[in-house]
Coordinates of C-alpha atoms and ligand atoms in Angstrom, one line a residue:
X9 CA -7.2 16.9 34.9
X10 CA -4.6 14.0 34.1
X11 CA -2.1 14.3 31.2
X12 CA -2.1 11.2 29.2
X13 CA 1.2 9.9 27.8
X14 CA 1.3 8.5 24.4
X15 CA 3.6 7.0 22.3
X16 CA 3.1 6.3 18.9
X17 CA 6.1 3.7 17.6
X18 CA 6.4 4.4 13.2
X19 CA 6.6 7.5 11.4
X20 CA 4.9 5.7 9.0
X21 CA 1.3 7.3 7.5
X22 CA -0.2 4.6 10.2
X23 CA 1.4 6.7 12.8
X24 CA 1.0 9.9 11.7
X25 CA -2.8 9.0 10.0
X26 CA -3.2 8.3 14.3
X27 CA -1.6 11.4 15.8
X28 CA -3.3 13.5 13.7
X29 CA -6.8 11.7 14.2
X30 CA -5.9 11.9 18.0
X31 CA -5.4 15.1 18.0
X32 CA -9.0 16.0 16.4
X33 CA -10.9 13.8 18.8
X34 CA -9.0 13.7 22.0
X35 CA -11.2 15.6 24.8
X36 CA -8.8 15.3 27.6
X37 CA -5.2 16.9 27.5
X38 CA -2.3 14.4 26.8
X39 CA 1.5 14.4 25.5
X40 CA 2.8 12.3 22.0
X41 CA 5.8 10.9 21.3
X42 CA 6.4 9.6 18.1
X43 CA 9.4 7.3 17.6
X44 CA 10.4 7.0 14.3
X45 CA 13.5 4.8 13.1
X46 CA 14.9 6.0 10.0
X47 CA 15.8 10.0 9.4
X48 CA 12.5 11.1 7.9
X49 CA 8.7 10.6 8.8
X50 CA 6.5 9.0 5.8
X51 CA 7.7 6.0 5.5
X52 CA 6.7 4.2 2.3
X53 CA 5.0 7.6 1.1
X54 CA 8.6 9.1 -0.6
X55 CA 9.1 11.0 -3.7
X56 CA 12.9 11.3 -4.1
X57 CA 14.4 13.2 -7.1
X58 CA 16.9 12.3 -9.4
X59 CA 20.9 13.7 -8.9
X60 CA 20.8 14.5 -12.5
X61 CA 18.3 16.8 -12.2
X62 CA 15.9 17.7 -10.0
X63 CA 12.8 15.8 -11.5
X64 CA 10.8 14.1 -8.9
X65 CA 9.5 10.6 -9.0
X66 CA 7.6 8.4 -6.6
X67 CA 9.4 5.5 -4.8
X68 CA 7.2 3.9 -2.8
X69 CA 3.5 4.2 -2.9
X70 CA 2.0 5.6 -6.3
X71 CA -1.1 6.4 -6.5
X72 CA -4.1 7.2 -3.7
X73 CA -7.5 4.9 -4.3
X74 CA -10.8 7.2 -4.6
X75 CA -14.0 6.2 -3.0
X76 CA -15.5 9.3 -2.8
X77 CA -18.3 8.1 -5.5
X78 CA -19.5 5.3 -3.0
X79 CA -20.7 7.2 0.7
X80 CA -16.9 7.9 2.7
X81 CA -13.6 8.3 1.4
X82 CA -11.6 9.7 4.4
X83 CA -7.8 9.6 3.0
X84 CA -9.7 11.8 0.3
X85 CA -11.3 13.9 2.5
X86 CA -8.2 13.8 4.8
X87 CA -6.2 15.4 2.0
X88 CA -8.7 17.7 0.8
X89 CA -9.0 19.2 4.5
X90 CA -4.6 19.3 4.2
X91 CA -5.8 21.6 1.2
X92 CA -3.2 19.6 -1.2
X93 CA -4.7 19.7 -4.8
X94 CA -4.9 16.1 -6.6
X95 CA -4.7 15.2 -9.6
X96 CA -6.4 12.4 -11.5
X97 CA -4.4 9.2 -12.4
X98 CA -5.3 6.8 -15.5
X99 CA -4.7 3.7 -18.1
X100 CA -6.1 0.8 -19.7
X101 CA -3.4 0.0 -22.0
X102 CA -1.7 -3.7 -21.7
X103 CA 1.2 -4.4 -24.0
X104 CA 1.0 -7.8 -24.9
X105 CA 3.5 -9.2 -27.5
X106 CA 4.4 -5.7 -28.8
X107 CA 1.0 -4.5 -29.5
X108 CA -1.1 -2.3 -27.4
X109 CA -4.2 -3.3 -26.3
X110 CA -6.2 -0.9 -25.1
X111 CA -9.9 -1.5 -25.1
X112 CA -12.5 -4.4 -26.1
X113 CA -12.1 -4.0 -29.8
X114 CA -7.9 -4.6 -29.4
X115 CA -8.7 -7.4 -27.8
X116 CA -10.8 -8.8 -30.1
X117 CA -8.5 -8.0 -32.8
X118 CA -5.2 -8.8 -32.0
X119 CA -6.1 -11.6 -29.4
X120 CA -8.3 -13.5 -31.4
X121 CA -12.5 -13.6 -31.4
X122 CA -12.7 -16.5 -28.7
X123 CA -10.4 -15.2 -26.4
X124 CA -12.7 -11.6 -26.6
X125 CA -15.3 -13.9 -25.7
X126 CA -13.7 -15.2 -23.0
X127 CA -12.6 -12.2 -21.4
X128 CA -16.3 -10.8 -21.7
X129 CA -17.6 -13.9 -20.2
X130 CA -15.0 -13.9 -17.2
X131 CA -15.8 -10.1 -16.5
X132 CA -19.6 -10.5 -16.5
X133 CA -19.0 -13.0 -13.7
X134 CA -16.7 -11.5 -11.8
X135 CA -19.4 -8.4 -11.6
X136 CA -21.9 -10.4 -10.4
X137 CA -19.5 -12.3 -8.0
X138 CA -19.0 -8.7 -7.0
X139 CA -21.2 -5.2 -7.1
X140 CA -19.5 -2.2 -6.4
X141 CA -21.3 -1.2 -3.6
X142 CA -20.4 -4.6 -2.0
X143 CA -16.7 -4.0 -3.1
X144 CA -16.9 -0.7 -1.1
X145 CA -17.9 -2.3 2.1
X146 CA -16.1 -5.3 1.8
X147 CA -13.2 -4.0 4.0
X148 CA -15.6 -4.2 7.0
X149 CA -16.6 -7.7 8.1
X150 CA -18.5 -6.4 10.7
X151 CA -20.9 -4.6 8.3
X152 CA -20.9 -7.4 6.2
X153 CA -21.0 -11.1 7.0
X154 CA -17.7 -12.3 5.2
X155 CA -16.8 -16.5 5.6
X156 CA -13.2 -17.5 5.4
X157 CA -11.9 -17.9 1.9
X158 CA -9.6 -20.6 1.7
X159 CA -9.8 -21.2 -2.6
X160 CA -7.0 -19.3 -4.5
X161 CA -7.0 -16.8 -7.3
X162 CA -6.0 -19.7 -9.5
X163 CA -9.5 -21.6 -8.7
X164 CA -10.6 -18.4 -10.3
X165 CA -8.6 -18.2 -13.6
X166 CA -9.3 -21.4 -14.3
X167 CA -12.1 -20.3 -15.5
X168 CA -11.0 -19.0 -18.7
X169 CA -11.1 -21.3 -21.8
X170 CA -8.3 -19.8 -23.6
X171 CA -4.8 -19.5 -22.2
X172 CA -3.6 -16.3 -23.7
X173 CA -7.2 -14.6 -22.2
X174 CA -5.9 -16.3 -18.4
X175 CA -2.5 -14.8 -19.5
X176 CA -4.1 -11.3 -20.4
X177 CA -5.6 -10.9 -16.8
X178 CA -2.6 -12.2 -15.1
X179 CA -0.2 -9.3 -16.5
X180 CA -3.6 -6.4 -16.2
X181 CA -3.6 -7.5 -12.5
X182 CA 0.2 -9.1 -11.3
X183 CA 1.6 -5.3 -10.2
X184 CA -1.4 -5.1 -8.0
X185 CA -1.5 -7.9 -6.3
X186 CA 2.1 -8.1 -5.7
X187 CA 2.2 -11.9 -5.6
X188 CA 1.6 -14.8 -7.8
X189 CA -2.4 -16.1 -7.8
X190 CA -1.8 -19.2 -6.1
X191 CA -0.6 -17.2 -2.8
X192 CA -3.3 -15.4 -2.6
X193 CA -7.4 -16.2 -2.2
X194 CA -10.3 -15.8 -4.6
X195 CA -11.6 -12.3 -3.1
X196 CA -8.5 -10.4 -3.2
X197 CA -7.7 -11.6 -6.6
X198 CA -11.0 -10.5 -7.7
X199 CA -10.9 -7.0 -5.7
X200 CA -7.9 -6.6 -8.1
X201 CA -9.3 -7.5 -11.0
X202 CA -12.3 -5.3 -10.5
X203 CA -10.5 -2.2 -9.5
X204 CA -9.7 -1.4 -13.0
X205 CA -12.8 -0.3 -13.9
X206 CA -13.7 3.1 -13.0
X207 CA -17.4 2.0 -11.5
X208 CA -15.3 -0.1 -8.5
X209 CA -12.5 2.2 -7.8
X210 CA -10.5 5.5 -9.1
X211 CA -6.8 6.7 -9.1
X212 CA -4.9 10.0 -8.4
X213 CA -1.9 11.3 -7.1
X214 CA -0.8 14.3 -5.1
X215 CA 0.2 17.3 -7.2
X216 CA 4.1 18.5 -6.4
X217 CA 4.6 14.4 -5.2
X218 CA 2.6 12.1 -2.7
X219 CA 5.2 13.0 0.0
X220 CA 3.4 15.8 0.5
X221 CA 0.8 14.2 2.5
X222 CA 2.7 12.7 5.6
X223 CA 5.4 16.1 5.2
X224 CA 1.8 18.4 5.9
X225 CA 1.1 15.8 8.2
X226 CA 3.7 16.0 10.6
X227 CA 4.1 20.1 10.3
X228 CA 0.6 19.9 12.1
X229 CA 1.0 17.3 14.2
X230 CA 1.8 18.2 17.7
X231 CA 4.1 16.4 19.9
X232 CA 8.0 15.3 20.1
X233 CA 9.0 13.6 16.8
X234 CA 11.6 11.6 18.0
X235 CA 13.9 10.5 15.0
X236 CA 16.4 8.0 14.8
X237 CA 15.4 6.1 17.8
X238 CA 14.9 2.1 16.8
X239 CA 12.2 0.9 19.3
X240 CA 13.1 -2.5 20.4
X241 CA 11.5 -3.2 23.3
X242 CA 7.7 -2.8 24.8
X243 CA 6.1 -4.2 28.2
X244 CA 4.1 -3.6 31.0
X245 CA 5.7 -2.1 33.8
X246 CA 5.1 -2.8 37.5
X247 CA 3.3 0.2 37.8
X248 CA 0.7 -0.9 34.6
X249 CA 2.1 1.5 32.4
X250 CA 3.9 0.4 29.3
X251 CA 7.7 0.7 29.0
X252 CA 9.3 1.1 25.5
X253 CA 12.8 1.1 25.2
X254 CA 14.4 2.6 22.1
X255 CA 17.9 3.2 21.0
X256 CA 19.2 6.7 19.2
X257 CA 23.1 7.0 18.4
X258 CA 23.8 3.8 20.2
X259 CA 22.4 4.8 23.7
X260 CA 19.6 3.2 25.0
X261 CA 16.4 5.6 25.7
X262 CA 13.4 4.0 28.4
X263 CA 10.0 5.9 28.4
X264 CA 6.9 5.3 30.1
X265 CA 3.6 6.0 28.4
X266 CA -0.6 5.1 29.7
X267 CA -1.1 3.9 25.8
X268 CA 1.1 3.1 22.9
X269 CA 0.3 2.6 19.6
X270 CA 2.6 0.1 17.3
X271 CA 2.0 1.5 13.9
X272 CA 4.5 -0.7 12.2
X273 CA 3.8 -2.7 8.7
X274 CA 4.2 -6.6 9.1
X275 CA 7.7 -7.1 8.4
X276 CA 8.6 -4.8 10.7
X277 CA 6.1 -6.2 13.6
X278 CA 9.3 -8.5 15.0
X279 CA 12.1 -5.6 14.8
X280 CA 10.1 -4.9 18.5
X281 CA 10.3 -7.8 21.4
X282 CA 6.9 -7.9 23.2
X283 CA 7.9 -9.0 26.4
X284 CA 5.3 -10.8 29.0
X285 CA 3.7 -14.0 29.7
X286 CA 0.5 -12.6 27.8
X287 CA 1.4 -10.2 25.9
X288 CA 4.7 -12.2 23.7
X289 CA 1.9 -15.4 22.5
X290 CA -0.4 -12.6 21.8
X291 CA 1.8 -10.5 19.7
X292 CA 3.3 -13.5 17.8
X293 CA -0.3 -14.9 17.3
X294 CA -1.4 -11.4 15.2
X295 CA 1.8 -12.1 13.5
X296 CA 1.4 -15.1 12.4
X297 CA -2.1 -14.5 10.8
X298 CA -1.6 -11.5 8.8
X299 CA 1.7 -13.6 7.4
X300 CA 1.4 -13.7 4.0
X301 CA 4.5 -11.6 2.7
X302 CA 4.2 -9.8 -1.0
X303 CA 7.1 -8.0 -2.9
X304 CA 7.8 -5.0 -4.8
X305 CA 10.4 -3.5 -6.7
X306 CA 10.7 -0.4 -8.5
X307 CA 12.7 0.6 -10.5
X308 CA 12.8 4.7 -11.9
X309 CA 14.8 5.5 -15.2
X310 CA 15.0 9.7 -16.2
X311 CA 15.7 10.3 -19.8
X312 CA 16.4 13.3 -22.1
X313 CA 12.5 13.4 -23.2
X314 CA 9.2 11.2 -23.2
X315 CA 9.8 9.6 -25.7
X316 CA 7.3 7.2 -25.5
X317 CA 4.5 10.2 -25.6
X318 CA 3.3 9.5 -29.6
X319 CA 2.1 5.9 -28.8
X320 CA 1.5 5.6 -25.1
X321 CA -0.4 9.1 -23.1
X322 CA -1.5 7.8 -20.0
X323 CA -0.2 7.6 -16.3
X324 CA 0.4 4.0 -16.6
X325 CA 0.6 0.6 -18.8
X326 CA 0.8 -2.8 -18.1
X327 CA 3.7 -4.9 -19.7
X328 CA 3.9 -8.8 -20.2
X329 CA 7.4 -8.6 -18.3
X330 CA 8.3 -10.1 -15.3
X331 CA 5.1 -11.9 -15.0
X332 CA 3.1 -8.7 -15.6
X333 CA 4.5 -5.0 -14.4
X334 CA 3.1 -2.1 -14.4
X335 CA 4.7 0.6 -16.0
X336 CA 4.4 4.5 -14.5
X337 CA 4.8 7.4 -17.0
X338 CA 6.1 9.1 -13.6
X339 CA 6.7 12.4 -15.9
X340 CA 2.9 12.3 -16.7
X341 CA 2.3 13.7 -12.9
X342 CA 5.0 17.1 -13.7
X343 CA 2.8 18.9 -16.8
X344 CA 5.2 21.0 -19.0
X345 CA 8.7 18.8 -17.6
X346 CA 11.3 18.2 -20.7
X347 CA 12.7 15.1 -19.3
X348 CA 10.6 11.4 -19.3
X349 CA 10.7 9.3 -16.0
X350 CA 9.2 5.8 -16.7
X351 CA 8.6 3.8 -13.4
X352 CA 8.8 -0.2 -13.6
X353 CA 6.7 -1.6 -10.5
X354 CA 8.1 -4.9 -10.5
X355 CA 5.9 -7.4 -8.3
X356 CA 5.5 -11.0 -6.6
X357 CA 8.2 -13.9 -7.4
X358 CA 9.9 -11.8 -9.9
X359 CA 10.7 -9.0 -7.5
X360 CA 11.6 -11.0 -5.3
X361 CA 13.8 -13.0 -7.5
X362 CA 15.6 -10.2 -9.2
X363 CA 16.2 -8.2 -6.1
X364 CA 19.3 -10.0 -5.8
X365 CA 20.9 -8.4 -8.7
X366 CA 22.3 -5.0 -8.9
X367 CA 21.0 -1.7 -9.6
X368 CA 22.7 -1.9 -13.1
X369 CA 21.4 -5.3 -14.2
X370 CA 18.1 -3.9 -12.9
X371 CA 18.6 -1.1 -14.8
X372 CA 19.3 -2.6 -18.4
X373 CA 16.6 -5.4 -17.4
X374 CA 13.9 -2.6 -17.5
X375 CA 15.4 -0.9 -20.6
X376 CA 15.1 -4.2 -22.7
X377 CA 11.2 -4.7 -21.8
X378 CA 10.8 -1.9 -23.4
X379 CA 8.2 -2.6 -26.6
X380 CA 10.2 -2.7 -29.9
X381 CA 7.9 0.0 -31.1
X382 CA 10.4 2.1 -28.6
X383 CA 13.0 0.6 -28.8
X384 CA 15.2 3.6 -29.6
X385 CA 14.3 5.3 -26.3
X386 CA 16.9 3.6 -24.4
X387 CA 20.0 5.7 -25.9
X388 CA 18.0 9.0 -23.7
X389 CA 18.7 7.1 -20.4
X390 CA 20.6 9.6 -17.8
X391 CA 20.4 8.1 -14.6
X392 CA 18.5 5.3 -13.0
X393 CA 16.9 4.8 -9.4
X394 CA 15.9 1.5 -7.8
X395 CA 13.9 1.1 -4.5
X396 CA 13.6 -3.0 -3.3
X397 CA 10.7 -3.5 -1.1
X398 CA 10.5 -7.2 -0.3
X399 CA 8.0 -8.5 2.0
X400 CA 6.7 -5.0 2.4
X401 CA 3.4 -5.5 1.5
X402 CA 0.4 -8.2 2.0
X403 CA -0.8 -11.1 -0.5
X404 CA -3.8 -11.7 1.6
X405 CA -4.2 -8.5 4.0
X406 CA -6.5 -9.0 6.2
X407 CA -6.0 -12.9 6.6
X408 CA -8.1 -16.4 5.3
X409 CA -10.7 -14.7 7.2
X410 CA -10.9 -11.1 8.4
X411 CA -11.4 -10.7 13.0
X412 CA -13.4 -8.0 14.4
X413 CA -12.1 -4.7 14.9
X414 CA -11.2 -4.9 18.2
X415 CA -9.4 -8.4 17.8
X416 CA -7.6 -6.8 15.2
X417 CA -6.7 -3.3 16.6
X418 CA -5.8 -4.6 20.4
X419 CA -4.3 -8.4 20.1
X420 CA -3.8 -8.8 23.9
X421 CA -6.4 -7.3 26.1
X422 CA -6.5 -8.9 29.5
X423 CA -3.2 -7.4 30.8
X424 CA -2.1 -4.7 27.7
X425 CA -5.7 -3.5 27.0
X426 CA -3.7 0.0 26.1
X427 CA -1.0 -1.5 23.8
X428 CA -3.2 -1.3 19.9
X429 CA -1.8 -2.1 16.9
X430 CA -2.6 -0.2 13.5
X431 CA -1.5 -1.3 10.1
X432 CA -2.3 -1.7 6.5
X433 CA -2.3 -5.8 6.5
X434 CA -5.4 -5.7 8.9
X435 CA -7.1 -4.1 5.9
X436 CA -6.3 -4.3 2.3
X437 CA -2.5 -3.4 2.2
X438 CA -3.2 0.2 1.0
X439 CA -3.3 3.6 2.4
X440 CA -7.1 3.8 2.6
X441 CA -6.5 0.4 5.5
X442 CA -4.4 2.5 7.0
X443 CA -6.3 5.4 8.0
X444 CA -9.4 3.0 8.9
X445 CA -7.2 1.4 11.0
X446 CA -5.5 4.8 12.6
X447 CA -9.1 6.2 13.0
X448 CA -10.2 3.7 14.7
X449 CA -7.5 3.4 17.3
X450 CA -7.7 6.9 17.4
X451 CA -10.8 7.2 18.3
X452 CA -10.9 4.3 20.8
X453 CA -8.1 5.9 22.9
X454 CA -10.3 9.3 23.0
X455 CA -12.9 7.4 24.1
X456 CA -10.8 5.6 26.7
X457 CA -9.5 8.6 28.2
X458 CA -12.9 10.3 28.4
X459 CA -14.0 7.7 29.9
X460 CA -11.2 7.7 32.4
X461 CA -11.4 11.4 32.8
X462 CA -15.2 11.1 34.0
Ligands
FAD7 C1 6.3 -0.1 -3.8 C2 5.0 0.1 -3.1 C3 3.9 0.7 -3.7 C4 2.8 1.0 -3.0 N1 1.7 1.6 -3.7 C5 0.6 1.9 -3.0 C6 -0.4 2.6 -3.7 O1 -0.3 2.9 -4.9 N2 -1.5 3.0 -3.0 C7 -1.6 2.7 -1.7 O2 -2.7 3.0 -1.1 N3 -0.7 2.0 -1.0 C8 0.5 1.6 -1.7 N4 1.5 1.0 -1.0 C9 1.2 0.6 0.4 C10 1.5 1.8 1.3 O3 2.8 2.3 1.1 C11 1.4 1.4 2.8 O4 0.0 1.1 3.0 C12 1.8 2.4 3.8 O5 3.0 2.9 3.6 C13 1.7 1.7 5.2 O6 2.1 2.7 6.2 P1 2.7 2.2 7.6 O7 2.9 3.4 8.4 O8 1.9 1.1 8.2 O9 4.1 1.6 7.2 P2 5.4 2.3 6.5 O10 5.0 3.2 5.5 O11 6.3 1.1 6.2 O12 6.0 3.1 7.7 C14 6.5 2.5 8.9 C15 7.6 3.4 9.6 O13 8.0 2.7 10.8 C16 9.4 2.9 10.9 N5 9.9 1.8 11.7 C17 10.1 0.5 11.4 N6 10.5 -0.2 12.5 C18 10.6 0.7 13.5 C19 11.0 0.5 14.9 N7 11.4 -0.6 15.4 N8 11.0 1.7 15.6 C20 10.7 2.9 15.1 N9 10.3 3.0 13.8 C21 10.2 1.9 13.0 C22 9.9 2.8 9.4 O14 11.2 3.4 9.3 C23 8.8 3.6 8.7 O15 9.1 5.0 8.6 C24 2.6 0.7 -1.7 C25 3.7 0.0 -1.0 C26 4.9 -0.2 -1.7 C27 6.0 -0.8 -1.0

């Protein structure tokens, strides 16, 4: 029986989320290669620790969405079957002009009676825009008939008669969109807005640090993990196979594979040159429509305690800073730790913006949006981490209007039918995209050699 070659270019989740789906469905026997370019798989999945002690926070990707209350949730059940416990993730508070507001009856008291109003008016709509159950599915276009949605969040919030209720939603929402509402449409803005309420969507992280999810991963995956090695270049060879060329310590490596996978997230897609006739339009084509670049920037300060723990006691906040931020109690995820970690997730034009500046401004920039209420907080700072991830993430994953699956999954399929592409933008810019996407290349390429194998 043949041996298929694979390679899988990322040692991102997308590539490992596809090796490891591979590797439960494949029938027929085949080889993996994983090229990954940095030193360590898991791309945006990273849980550093501090140098002044060794307190963990997350970097990169925070928290895991939980579906498991609608029909299918596999990242869940993908972690369950890793056998890594979770741990539930939570917070409604909003700090708005120094005062917390925290449920319906805050916001009718310190906002004012018409802007309670409004807010109650906007949210009745935006449920009946939007059921949970169509929420759920709405990642699917095939299951459901989706038309192209051209309007932008702002067509939305102008819906509110009171500026400071507009205002309110803009901060509760900014950190998860990751961009300002004019740059993005109606449906993702309101998929954000929704998500806060526990009936659309729940949160939790990994105990011990996300990390370990793509570290458990890649102990099971098998294969050769190639790190260090910067593909650059994919094509069809003369023979039909495809031809990636990678580079590792300044050498340059060639390898022939039957399919190859590019699990790479969008601003990554051009570190590669697709080279062919076909196969270069093609490639810059799926480019171009999943081109709507979002920003984040994080920014992780450890102190002596938590400080914060009389007045604030959930995993998160959001603060009317930097156009609305949301605001990790990173310690919340280590029970019985004596230090505080406070994340800042900055997002959209401001992180952008203030990427430019250094670590220290960042630093002391975070410190003073502190509330006055804890103000005296700042004097435990010990040491401070930052993490820029410009144009890292999507303000309309998915596109104006979403293709099918295969479109998506295999952009050029007259010459380089075995060339797919997996990736978080095609989806809704999380980890939950990501392993719909994985899985279903995964699953297509089992097919394919089955089918070849008969
Ligand atoms: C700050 C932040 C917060 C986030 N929070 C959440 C969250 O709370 N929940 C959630 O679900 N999602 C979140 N996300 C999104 C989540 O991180 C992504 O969905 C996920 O990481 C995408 O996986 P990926 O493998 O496609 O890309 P990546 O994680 O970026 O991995 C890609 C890998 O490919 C490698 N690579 C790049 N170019 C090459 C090349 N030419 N050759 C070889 N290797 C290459 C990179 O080094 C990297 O290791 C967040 C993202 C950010 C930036």
């Amino acid at each position: 029986m043949r041996t298929w070659k694979i390679g899988i270019v990322g040692g991102g989740p997308g590539g490992l989320f596809t090796a490891y789906a591979l590797q439960k469905r494949a029938n027929h026997p085949y080889e993996l290669t994983m090229f990954e370019a940095s030193s360590r798989l898991g791309g945006k999945i990273l849980t550093p620790q501090f140098h002044a002690a060794p307190v963990r926070y997350e970097a990169g990707a925070a928290e895991f969405y939980d579906y498991s209350h609608f029909e299918e949730d596999p990242l869940k059940e993908l972690i369950a079957e890793l056998g890594l416990p979770i741990a539930r993730m939570g917070g409604s508070a909003v700090i708005v002009d120094q005062q917390v507001i925290a449920h319906q009856d805050d916001m009718r008291d310190r906002l004012g009676t018409a802007e309670w109003r409004d807010l109650l008016r906007f949210d009745l709509a935006a449920r009946n825009r939007m059921t949970p159950q169509e929420f759920y599915h709405s990642d699917h276009p095939e299951g459901s008939a989706h038309a192209a949605d051209a309007s932008t969040f702002t067509t939305l919030l102008d819906e509110f008669s009171e500026q400071r209720t507009r205002d309110f939603v803009t901060t509760l929402i900014h950190s998860d969109l990751a961009t300002e509402p004019h740059h993005t449409n109606h449906t993702y803005g309101l998929h954000n807005y929704l998500m806060n309420d526990p009936a659309y969507m729940q949160l939790y992280g990994i105990e011990g640090g996300n990390e370990r999810l793509p570290q458990e991963l890649a102990a099971r995956i098998v294969g050769t993990k190639l790190l260090e090695h910067t593909v650059e270049r994919v094509q069809r060879g003369a023979d039909g196979r495809l031809r990636v060329q990678a580079t590792h310590g300044g050498e340059h490596t060639e390898h022939a594979f039957d399919f190859v996978v590019i699990a790479l997230p969008h601003n990554h897609l051009r570190s590669v040159k697709y080279a062919g006739d076909r196969l270069s339009p093609a490639v810059e084509d799926h480019i171009d429509y999943y081109d709507y670049p979002a920003h984040y920037l994080r920014i992780s300060l450890l102190f002596e305690s938590r400080f914060w723990e009389s007045r604030l006691t959930d995993s998160y906040w959001m603060l009317d800073h930097f156009g609305g931020c949301c605001l990790y109690d990173e310690s919340s995820r280590t029970p019985g730790l004596k230090q505080g970690v406070l994340g800042w997730l900055l997002a959209g034009d401001a992180a952008e913006q203030m990427s430019q500046q250094s670590d220290a401004e960042l630093m002391e920039a975070a410190l003073q949006s502190l509330p006055d209420f804890l103000a005296d907080g700042r004097e435990q700072l010990l040491e401070g981490q930052v993490h820029r991830w410009i144009r890292s993430v999507n303000a309309m994953p998915g596109g104006v209007a979403p293709r099918s699956l295969d479109r998506r999954h295999q952009p050029e399929p007259i010459e380089h039918p075995h060339l797919m592409f997996v990736g978080d933008y095609m989806f809704d810019s999380t980890l939950n995209g990501v392993v719909d996407s994985s899985e279903y290349v995964a699953g297509w390429i089992a097919a394919l050699t089955s089918e070849y194998n008969a």
